[in-house]
CSV table of C-alpha atoms and ligand atoms in Angstrom, one decimal:
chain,number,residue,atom,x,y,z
A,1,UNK,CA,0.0,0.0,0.0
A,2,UNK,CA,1.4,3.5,-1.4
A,3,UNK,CA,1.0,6.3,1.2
A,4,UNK,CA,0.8,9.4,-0.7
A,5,UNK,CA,1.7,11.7,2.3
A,6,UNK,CA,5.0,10.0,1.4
A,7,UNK,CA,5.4,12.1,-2.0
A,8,UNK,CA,5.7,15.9,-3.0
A,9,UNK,CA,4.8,17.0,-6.5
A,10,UNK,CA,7.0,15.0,-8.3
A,11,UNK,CA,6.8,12.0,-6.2
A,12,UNK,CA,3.1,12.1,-6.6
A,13,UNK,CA,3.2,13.1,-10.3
A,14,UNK,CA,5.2,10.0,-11.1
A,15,UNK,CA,3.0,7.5,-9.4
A,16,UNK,CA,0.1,9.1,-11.3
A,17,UNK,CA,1.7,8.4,-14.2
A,18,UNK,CA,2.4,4.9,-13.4
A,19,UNK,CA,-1.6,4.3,-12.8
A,20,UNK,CA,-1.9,6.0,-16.6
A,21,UNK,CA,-2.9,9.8,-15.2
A,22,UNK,CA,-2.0,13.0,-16.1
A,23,UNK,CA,-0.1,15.4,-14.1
A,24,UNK,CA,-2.9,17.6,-13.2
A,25,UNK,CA,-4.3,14.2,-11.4
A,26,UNK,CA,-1.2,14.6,-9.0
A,27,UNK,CA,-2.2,18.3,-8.3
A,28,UNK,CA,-6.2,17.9,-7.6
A,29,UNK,CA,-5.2,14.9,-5.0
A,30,UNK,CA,-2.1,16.9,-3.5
A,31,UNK,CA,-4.8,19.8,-2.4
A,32,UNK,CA,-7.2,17.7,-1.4
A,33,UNK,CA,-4.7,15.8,1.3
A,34,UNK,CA,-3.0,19.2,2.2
A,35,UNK,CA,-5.1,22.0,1.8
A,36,UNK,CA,-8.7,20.2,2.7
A,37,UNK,CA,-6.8,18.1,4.7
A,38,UNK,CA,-8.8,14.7,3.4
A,39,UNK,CA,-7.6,11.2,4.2
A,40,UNK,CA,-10.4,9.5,2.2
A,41,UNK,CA,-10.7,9.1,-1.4
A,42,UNK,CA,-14.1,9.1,-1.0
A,43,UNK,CA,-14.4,12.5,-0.4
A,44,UNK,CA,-12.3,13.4,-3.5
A,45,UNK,CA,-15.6,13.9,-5.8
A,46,UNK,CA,-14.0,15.1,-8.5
A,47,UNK,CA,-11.5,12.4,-9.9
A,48,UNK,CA,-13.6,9.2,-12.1
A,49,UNK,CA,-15.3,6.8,-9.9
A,50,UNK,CA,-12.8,4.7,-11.7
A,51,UNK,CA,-9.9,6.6,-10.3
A,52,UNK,CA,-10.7,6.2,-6.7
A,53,UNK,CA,-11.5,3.0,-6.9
A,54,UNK,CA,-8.1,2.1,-8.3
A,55,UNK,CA,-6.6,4.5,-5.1
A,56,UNK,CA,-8.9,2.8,-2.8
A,57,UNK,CA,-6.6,-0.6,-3.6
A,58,UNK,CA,-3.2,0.7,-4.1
A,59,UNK,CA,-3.2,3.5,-2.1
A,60,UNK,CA,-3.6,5.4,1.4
A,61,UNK,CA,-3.5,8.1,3.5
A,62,UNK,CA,-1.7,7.5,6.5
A,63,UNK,CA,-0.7,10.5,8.9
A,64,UNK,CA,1.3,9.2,12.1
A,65,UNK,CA,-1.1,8.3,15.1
A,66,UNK,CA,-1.1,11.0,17.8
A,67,UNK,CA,-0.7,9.1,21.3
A,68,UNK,CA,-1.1,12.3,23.8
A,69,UNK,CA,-1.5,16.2,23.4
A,70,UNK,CA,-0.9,18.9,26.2
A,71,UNK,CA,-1.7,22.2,26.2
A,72,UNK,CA,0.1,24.7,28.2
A,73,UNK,CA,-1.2,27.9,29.8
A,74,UNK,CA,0.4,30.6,27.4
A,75,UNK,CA,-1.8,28.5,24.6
A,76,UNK,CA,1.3,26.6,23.2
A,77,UNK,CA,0.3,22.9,22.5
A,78,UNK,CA,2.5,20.1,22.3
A,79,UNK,CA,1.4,16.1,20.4
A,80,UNK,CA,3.5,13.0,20.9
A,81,UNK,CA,3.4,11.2,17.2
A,82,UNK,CA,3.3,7.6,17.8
A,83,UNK,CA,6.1,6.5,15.2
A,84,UNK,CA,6.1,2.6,16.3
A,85,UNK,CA,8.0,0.7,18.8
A,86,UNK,CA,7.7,2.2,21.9
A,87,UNK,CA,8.9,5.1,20.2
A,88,UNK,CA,7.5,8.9,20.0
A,89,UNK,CA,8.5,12.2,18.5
A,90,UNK,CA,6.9,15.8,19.4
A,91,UNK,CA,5.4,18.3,17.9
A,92,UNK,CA,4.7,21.6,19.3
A,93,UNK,CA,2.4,24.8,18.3
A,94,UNK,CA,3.0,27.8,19.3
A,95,UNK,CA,0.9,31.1,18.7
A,96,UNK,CA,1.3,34.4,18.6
A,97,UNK,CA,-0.1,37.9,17.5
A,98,UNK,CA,0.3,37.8,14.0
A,99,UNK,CA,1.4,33.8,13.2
A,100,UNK,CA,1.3,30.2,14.3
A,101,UNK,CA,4.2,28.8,14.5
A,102,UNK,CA,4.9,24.9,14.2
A,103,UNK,CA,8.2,23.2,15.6
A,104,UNK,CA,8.8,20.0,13.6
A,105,UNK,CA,10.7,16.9,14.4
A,106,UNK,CA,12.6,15.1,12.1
A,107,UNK,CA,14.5,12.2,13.6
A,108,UNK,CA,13.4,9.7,16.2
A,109,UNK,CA,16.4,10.9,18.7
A,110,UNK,CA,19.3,12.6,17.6
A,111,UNK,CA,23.3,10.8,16.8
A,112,UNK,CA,24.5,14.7,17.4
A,113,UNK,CA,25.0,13.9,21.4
A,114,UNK,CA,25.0,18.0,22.3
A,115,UNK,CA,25.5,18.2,26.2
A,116,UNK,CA,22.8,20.6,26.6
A,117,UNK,CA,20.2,18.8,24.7
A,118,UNK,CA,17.6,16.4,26.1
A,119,UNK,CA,17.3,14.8,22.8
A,120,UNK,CA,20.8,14.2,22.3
A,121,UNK,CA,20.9,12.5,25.8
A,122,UNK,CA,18.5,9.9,24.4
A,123,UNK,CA,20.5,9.1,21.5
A,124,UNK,CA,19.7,8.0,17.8
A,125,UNK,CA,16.6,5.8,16.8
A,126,UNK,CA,16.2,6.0,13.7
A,127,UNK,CA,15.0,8.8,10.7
A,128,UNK,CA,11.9,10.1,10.3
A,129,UNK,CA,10.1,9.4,7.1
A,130,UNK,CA,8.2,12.2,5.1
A,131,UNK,CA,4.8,11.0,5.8
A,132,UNK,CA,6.4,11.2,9.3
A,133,UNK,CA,7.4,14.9,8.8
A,134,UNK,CA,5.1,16.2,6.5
A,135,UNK,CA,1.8,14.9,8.8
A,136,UNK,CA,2.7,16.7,11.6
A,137,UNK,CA,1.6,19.5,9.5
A,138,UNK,CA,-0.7,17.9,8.2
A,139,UNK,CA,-2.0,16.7,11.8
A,140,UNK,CA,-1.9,19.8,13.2
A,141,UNK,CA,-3.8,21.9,10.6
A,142,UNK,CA,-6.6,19.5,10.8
A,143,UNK,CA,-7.0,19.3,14.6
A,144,UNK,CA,-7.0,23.6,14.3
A,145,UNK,CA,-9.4,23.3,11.8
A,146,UNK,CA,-11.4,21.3,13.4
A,147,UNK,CA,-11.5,23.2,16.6
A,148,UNK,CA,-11.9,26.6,14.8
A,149,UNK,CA,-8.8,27.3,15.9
A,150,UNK,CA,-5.6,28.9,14.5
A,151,UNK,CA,-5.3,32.8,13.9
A,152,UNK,CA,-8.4,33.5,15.5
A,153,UNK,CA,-7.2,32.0,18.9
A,154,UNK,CA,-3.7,33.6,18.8
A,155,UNK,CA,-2.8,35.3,21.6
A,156,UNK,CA,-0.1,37.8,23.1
A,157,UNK,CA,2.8,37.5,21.6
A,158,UNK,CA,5.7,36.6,23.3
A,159,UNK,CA,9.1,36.3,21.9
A,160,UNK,CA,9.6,34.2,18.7
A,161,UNK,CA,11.9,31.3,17.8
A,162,UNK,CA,13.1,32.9,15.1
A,163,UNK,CA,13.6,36.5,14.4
A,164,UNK,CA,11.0,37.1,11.5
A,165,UNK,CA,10.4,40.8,12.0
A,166,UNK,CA,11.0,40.9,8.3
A,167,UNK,CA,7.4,39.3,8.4
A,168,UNK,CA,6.3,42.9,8.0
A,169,UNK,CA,6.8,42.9,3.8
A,170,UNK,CA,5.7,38.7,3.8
A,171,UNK,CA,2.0,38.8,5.3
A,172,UNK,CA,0.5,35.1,6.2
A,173,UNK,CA,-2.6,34.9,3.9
A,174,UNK,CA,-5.6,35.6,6.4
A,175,UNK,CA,-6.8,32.2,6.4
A,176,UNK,CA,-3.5,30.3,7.3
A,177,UNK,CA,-3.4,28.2,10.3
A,178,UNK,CA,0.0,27.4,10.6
A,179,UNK,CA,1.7,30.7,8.8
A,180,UNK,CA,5.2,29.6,10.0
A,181,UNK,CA,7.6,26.5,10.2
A,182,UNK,CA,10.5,25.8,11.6
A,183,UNK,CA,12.3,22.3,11.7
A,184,UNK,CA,13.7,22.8,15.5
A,185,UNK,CA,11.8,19.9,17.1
A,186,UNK,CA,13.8,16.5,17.9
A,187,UNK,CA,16.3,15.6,15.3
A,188,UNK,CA,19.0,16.9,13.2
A,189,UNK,CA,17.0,17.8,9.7
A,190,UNK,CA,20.0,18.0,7.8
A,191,UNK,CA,21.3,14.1,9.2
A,192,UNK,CA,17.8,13.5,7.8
A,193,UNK,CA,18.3,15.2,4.0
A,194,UNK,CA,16.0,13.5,1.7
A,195,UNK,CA,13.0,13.1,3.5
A,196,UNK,CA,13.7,16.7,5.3
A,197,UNK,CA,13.9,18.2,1.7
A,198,UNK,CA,11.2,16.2,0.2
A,199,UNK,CA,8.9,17.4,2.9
A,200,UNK,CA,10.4,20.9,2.4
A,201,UNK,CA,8.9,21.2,-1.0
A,202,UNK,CA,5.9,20.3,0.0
A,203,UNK,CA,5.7,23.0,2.7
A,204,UNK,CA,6.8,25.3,0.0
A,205,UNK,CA,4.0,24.4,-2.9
A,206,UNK,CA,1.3,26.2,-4.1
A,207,UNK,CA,-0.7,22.8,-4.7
A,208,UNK,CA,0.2,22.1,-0.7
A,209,UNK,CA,0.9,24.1,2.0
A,210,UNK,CA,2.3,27.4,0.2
A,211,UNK,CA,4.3,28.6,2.6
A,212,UNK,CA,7.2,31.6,1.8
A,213,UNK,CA,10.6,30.2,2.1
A,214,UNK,CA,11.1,33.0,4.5
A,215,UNK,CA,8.6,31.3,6.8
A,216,UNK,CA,9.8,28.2,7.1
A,217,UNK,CA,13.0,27.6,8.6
A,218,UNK,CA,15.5,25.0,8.8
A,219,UNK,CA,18.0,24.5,12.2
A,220,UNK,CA,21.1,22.7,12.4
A,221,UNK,CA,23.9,22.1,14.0
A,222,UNK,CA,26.0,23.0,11.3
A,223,UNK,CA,26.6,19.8,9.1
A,224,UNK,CA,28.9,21.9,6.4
A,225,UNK,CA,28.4,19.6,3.4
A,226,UNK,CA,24.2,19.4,3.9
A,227,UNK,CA,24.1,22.9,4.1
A,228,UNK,CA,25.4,23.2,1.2
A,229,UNK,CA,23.6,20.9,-0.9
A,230,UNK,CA,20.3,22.5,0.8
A,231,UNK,CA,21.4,25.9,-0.7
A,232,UNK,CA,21.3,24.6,-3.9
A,233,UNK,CA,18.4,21.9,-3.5
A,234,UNK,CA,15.7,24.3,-1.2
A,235,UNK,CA,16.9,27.6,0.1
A,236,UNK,CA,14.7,28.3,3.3
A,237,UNK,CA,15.3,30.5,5.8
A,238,UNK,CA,19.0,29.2,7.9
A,239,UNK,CA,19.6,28.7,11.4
A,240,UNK,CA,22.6,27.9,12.9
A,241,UNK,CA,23.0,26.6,16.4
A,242,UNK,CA,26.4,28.1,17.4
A,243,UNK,CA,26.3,28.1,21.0
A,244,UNK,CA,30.4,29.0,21.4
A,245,UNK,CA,32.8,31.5,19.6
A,246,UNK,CA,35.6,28.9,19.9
A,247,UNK,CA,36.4,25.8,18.9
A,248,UNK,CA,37.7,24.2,22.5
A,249,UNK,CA,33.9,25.3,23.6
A,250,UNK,CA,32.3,24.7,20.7
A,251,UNK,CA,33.7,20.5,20.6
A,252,UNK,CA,32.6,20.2,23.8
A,253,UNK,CA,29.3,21.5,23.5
A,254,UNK,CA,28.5,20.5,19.9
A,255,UNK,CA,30.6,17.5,19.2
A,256,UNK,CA,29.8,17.7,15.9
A,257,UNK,CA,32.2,20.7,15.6
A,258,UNK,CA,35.2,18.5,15.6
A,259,UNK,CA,34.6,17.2,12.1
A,260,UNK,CA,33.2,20.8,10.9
A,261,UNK,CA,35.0,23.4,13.0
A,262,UNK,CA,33.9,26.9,13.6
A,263,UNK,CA,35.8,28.5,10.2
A,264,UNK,CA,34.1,26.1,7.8
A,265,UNK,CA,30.9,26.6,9.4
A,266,UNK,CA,31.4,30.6,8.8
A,267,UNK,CA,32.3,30.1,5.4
A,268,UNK,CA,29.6,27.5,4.8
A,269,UNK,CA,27.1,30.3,6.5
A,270,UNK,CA,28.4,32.7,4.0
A,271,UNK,CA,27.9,30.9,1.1
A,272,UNK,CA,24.1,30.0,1.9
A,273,UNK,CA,23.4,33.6,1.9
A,274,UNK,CA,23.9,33.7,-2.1
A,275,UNK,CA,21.3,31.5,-2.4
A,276,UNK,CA,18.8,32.1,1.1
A,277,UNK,CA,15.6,33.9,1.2
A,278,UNK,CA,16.7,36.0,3.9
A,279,UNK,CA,19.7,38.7,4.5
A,280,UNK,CA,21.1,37.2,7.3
A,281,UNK,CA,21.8,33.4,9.2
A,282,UNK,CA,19.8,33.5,12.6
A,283,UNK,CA,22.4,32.1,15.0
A,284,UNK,CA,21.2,30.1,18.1
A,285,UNK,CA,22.9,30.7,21.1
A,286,UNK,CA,22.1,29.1,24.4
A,287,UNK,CA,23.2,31.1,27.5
A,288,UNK,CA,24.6,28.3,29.7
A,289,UNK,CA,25.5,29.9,33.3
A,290,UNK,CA,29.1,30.0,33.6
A,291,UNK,CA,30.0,28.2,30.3
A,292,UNK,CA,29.2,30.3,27.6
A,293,UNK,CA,27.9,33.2,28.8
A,294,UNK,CA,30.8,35.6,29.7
A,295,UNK,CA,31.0,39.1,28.1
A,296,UNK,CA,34.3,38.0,26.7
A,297,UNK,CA,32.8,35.1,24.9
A,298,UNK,CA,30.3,37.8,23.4
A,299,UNK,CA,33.3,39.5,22.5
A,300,UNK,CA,34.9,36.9,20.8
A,301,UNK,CA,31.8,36.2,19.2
A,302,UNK,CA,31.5,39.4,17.3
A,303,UNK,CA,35.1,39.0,16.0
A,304,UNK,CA,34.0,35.7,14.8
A,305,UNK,CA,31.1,36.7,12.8
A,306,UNK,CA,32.1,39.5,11.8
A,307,UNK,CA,32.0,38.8,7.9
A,308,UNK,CA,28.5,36.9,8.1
A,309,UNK,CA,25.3,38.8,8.1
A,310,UNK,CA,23.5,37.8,10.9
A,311,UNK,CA,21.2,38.0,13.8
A,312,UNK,CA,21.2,36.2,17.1
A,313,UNK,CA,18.7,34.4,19.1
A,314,UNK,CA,19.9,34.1,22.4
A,315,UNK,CA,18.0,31.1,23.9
A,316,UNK,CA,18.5,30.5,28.3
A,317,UNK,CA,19.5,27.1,28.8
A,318,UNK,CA,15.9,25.0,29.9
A,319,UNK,CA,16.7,22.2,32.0
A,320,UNK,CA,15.9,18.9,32.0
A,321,UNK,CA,16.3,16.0,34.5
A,322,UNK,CA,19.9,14.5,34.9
A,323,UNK,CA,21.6,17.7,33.2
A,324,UNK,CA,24.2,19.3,35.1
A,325,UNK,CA,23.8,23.0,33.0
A,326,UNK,CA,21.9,26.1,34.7
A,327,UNK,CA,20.8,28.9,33.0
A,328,UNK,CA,22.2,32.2,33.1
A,329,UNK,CA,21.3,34.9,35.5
A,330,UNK,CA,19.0,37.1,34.1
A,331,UNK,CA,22.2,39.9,34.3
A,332,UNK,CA,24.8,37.8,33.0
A,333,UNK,CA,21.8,37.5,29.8
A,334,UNK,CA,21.3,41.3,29.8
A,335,UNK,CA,25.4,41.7,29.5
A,336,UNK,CA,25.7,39.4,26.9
A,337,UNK,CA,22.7,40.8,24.9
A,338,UNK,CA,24.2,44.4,25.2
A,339,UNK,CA,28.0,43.2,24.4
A,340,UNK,CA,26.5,42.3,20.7
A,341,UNK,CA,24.2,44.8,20.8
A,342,UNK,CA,27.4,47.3,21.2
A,343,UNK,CA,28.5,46.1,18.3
A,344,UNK,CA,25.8,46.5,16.0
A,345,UNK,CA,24.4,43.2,16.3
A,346,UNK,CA,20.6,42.4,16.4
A,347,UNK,CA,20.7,40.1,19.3
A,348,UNK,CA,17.0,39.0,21.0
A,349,UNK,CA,16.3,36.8,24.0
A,350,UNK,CA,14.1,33.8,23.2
A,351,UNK,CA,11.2,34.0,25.2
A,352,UNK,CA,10.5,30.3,27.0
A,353,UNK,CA,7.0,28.8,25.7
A,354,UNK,CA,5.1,26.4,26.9
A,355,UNK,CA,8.1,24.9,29.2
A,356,UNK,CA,4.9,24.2,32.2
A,357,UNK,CA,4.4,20.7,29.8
A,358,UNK,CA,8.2,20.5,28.7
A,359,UNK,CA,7.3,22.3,25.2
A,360,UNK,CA,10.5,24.4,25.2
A,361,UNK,CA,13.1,23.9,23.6
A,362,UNK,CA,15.6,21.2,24.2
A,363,UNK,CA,13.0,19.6,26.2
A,364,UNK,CA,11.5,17.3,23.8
A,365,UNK,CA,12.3,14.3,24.9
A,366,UNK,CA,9.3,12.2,23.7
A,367,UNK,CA,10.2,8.6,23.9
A,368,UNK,CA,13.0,6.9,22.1
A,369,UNK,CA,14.9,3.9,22.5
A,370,UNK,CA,18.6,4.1,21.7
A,371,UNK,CA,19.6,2.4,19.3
A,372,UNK,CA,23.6,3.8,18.9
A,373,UNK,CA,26.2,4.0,20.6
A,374,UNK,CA,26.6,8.0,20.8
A,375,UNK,CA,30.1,8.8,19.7
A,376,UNK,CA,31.4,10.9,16.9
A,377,UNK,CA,32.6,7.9,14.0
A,378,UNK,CA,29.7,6.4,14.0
A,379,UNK,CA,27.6,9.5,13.2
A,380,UNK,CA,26.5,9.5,9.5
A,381,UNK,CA,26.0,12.3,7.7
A,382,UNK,CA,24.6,12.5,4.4
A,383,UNK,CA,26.8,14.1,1.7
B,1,LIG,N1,19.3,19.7,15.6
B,1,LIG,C1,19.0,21.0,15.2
B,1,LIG,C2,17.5,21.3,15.4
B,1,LIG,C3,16.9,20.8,16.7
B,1,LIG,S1,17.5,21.6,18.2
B,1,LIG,C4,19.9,22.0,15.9
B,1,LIG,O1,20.6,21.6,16.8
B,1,LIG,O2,19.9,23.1,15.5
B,1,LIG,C5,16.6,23.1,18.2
B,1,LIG,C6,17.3,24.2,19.0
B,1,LIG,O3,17.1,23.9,20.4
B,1,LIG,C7,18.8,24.3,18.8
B,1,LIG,O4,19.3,25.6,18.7
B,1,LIG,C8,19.3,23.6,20.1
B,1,LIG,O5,20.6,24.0,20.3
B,1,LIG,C9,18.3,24.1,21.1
B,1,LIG,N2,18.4,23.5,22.4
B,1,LIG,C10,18.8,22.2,22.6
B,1,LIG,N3,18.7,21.9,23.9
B,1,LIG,C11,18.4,23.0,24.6
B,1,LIG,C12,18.2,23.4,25.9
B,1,LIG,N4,18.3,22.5,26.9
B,1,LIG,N5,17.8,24.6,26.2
B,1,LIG,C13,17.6,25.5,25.2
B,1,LIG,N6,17.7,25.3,23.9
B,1,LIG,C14,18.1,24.0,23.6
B,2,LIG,FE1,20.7,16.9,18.0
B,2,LIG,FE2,20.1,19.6,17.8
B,2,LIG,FE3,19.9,18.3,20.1
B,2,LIG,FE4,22.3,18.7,19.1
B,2,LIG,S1,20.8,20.3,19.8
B,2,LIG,S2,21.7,16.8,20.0
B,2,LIG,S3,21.9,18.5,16.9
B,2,LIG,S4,18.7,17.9,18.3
């Protein structure tokens, strides 16, 4: 059984061609599953009986099962996506004034092993599959629609995960439920590059979602190689989770940084920006008390961005149980801010949401069940 939340465009224009369909077959079905949200043939009254009576036998739609959903008291709601085993991933809504935003996960655990990330801590399960990806969008635009909610519901707005002021010259159609994306749930997307870019376009097209590439936003740790390939493959909107302006910090804190240091990750950030839908990289930053969060590591931070357009999102370290980390004082975050901010940097805090059900971020922790051994060779990375 084919399950067409598994294809974009092209995907779903070829396997219309293989049942003897035209192209314009693949479009009509791709809005009903993503803009009317169907799951049914039967509701699909405008292909030949014929047709869906073919579909009926070969073919499904299968978004992942949701096992629990939590709302928290700023509004921010959080599913757990059953994705077998005794496995589960998270997905988490947040809204604001003008937008909804939706945090996607894209891995079942994460190989990356960052020492301030509850993911990480659970190590690697497996990937995520576009279906996987793409329903939680999916998912979560039909529960909204369902319940009437959405842009009607949003409330004050409080800090967003990424900077998207520039949101003033992009308005979200009025009818949009979720108006923004942004791949920062459990997972490394880039680990994850084919079904993360499959389930990219699909955000992206008119015949699904039709989301601006400035509103959907892709985070990684900084996998050199994948960020390059998604330049040229699907330019969205970059961040970059930096977290240290060295590389002794940095390899402690990301490991990954020992096979792409911190001057091939500038130079990689640089080179994205010829192709991005944005101005600028948003660099993540976590403000981890007494590790990273010194005025002279915001210093040497501004010396070692100096030649990438940019804008920082400085995020307090959220805890999580059997992690050592604190956050930084709320002066030691105020010095920091103002260091950058000296410098002519755009540097905002990251207001916490919906961290009363463990919503923010590096707290989804969902359920996996290691299946690595978490060190550094064994991590593959897609090239
Ligand atoms: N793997 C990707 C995307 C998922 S993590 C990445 O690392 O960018 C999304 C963001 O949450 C990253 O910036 C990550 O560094 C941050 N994060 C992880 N653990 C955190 C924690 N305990 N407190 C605050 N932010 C955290
Ligand atoms: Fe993986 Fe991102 Fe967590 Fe690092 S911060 S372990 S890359 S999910």
């Amino acid at each position: 059984m084919q399950n067409l939340l598994d294809f974009d465009l092209a995907g779903l224009t070829g396997y219309f061609a293989s049942l003897g369909e035209k192209p314009f077959r693949a479009r009509q079905v791709a809005r009903w599953i993503h803009q009317s949200g169907a799951a049914d043939f039967a509701c699909m009254t405008d292909l030949a009986k014929t047709l869906r009576e073919k579909l009926l036998q070969q073919a499904a739609i299968v978004p992942p099962r949701m096992m629990a959903e939590q709302t928290a008291s700023d509004g921010t709601r959080k599913w757990l996506l059953d994705v077998g085993g005794k496995n589960g991933v998270e997905t988490v809504y947040i809204p604001e004034t003008n937008r909804g935003t939706l945090c996607i996960s894209t891995q079942v655990g994460c190989a990356l092993d960052c020492s301030f990330c509850s993911t990480g801590k659970q190590g690697f399960n497996r990937n995520l599959s576009v279906a996987e990806i793409i329903g939680q969008l999916w998912w979560v635009n039909h529960v909204l629609r369902e319940s009437g909610e959405g842009i009607r519901t949003r409330q004050t707005d409080a800090g967003c995960l990424v900077d998207t002021d520039s949101d003033h010259d992009d308005p979200a159609p009025p009818d949009r439920i979720v108006t923004n994306v942004v791949m920062m749930g459990m997972g490394e997307p880039l680990a994850n590059y084919d079904n993360t870019i499959t389930a990219l376009r699909l955000m992206l097209d008119d015949n699904a979602y039709g989301l601006s590439r400035r509103r959907v936003t892709v985070s990684t740790s900084g996998l050199v190689p994948a960020m390059d390939r998604l330049a040229e493959d699907c330019p969205v909107a970059l961040a970059v989770s930096l977290h240290a302006p060295n590389d002794q910090l940095r390899d402690q804190l990301v490991p990954i940084n020992r096979k792409y240091p911190l001057a091939d990750l500038m130079a990689a950030c640089q080179r994205y920006l010829d192709h991005a839908p944005r101005d600028f990289i948003t660099f993540e930053y976590i403000l981890i008390d007494g590790v990273n969060d010194r005025v002279e590591h915001a210093r040497e931070l501004v010396r070692l961005t100096r030649d990438v357009p940019c804008k920082f999102n400085l995020i307090p370290f959220n805890p999580f149980p059997g992690s050592d980390y604190r956050r930084s004082s709320p002066e030691s975050q105020r010095a920091f801010r103002e260091t950058l901010a000296e410098a002519g940097l755009v540097a905002t805090t990251r207001k916490t949401r919906g961290d009363d059900i463990d919503a923010a971020c590096g707290q989804l922790a969902g359920r996996v069940q290691d299946k690595t051994r978490r060190t550094l060779h064994r991590i593959e990375v897609n090239r």
